[in-house]
Tab-separated table of C-alpha atoms in Angstrom:
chain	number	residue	atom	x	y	z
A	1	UNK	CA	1.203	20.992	-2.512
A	2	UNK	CA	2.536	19.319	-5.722
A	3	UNK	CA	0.194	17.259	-7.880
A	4	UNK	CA	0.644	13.412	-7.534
A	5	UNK	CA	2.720	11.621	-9.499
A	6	UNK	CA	4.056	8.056	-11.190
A	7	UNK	CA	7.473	8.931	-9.996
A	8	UNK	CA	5.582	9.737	-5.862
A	9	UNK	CA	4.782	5.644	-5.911
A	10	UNK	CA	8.405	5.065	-5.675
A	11	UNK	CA	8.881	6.791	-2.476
A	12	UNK	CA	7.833	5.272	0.979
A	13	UNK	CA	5.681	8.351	1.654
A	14	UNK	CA	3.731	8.102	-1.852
A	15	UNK	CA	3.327	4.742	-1.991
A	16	UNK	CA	2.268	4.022	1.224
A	17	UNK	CA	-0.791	6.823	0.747
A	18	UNK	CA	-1.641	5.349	-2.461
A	19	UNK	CA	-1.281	1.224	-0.839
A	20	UNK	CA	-3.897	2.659	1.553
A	21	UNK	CA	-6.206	3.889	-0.861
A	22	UNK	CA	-5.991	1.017	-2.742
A	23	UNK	CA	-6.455	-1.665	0.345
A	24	UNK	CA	-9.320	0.283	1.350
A	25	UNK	CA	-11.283	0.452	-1.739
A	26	UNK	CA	-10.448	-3.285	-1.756
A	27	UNK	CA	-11.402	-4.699	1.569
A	28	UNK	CA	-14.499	-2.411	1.749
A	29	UNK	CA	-15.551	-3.738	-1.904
A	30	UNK	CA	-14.711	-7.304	-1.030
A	31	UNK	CA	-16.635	-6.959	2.165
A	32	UNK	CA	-15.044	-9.426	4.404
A	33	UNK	CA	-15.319	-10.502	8.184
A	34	UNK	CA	-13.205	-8.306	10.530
A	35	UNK	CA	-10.876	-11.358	11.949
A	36	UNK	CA	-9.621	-11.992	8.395
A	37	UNK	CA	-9.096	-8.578	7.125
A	38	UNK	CA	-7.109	-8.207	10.299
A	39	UNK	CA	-5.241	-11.791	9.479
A	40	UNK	CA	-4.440	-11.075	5.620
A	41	UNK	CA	-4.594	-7.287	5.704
A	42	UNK	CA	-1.066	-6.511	6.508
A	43	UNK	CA	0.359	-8.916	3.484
A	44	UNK	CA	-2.402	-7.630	1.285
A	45	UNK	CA	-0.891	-4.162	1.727
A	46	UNK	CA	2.477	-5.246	1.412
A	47	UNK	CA	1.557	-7.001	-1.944
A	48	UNK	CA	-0.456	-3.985	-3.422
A	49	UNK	CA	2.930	-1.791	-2.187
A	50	UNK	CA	5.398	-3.701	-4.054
A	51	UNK	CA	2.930	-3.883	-6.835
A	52	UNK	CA	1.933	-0.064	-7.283
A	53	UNK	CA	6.097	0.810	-7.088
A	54	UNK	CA	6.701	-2.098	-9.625
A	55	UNK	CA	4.392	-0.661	-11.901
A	56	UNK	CA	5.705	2.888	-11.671
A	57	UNK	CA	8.932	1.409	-11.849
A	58	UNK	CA	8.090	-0.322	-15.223
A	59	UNK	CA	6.057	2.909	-16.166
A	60	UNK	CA	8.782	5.065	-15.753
A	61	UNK	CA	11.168	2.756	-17.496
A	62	UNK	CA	14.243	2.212	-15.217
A	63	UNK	CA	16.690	-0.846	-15.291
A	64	UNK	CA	16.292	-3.917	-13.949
A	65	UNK	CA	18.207	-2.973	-10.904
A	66	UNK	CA	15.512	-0.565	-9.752
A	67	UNK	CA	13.103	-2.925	-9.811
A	68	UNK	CA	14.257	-4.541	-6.887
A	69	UNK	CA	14.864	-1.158	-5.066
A	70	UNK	CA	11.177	-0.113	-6.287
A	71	UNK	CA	9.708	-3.634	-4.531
A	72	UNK	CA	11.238	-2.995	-1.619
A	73	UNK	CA	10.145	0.859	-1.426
A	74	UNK	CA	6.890	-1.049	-1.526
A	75	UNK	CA	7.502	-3.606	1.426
A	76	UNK	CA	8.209	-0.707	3.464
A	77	UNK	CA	5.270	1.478	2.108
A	78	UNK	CA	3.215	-1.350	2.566
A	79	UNK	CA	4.082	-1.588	6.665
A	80	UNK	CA	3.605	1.608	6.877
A	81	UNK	CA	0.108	1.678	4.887
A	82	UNK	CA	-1.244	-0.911	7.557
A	83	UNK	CA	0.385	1.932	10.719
A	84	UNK	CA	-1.057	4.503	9.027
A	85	UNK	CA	-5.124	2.206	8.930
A	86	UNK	CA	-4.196	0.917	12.552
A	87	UNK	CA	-3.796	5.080	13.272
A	88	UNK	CA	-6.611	6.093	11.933
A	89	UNK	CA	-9.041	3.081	12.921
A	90	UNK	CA	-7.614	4.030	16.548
A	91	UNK	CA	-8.153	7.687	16.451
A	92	UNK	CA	-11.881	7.275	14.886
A	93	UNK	CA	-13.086	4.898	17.387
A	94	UNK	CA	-13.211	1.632	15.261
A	95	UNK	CA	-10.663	-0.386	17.357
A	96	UNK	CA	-7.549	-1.710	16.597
């Protein structure tokens, strides 16, 4: 297995790993009732997504154009950050 990197945040399967790292260490820091972590949760991950693959965008320095390609790498990595919680929450028994 290859060591992460900037340039794994622009690809849906890099980013979305990373969006759910980041959305966890955030809602379990920020402590907040179920019912709204369930009601702001999926646009939370979206918004970290397109952030963390904006960033590496910018970090990495492409054009202009790939910024928009790198935002919507995140929308989709995003959605699939929130599966990949509803998965997991399923399989271990928390509901979902």
């Amino acid at each position: 297995m290859d060591a992460p990197t900037i340039a794994s945040l622009l690809t849906v399967g890099g980013n979305s790993a990373a969006t759910w790292l980041v959305c966890e260490l955030f809602w379990r820091t920020a402590n907040v009732a179920p019912a709204t972590k369930d009601r702001f949760g999926p646009i939370a991950a979206v918004a970290f997504g397109v952030g963390l693959a904006i960033l590496a965008a910018l970090t990495l320095g492409l054009a202009r154009g790939d910024l928009l390609q790198a935002a919507l790498t995140g929308v989709f990595a995003g959605a699939a950050a929130v599966g990949l919680h509803d998965i997991v929450a399923t399989k271990a028994g928390a509901g979902g």
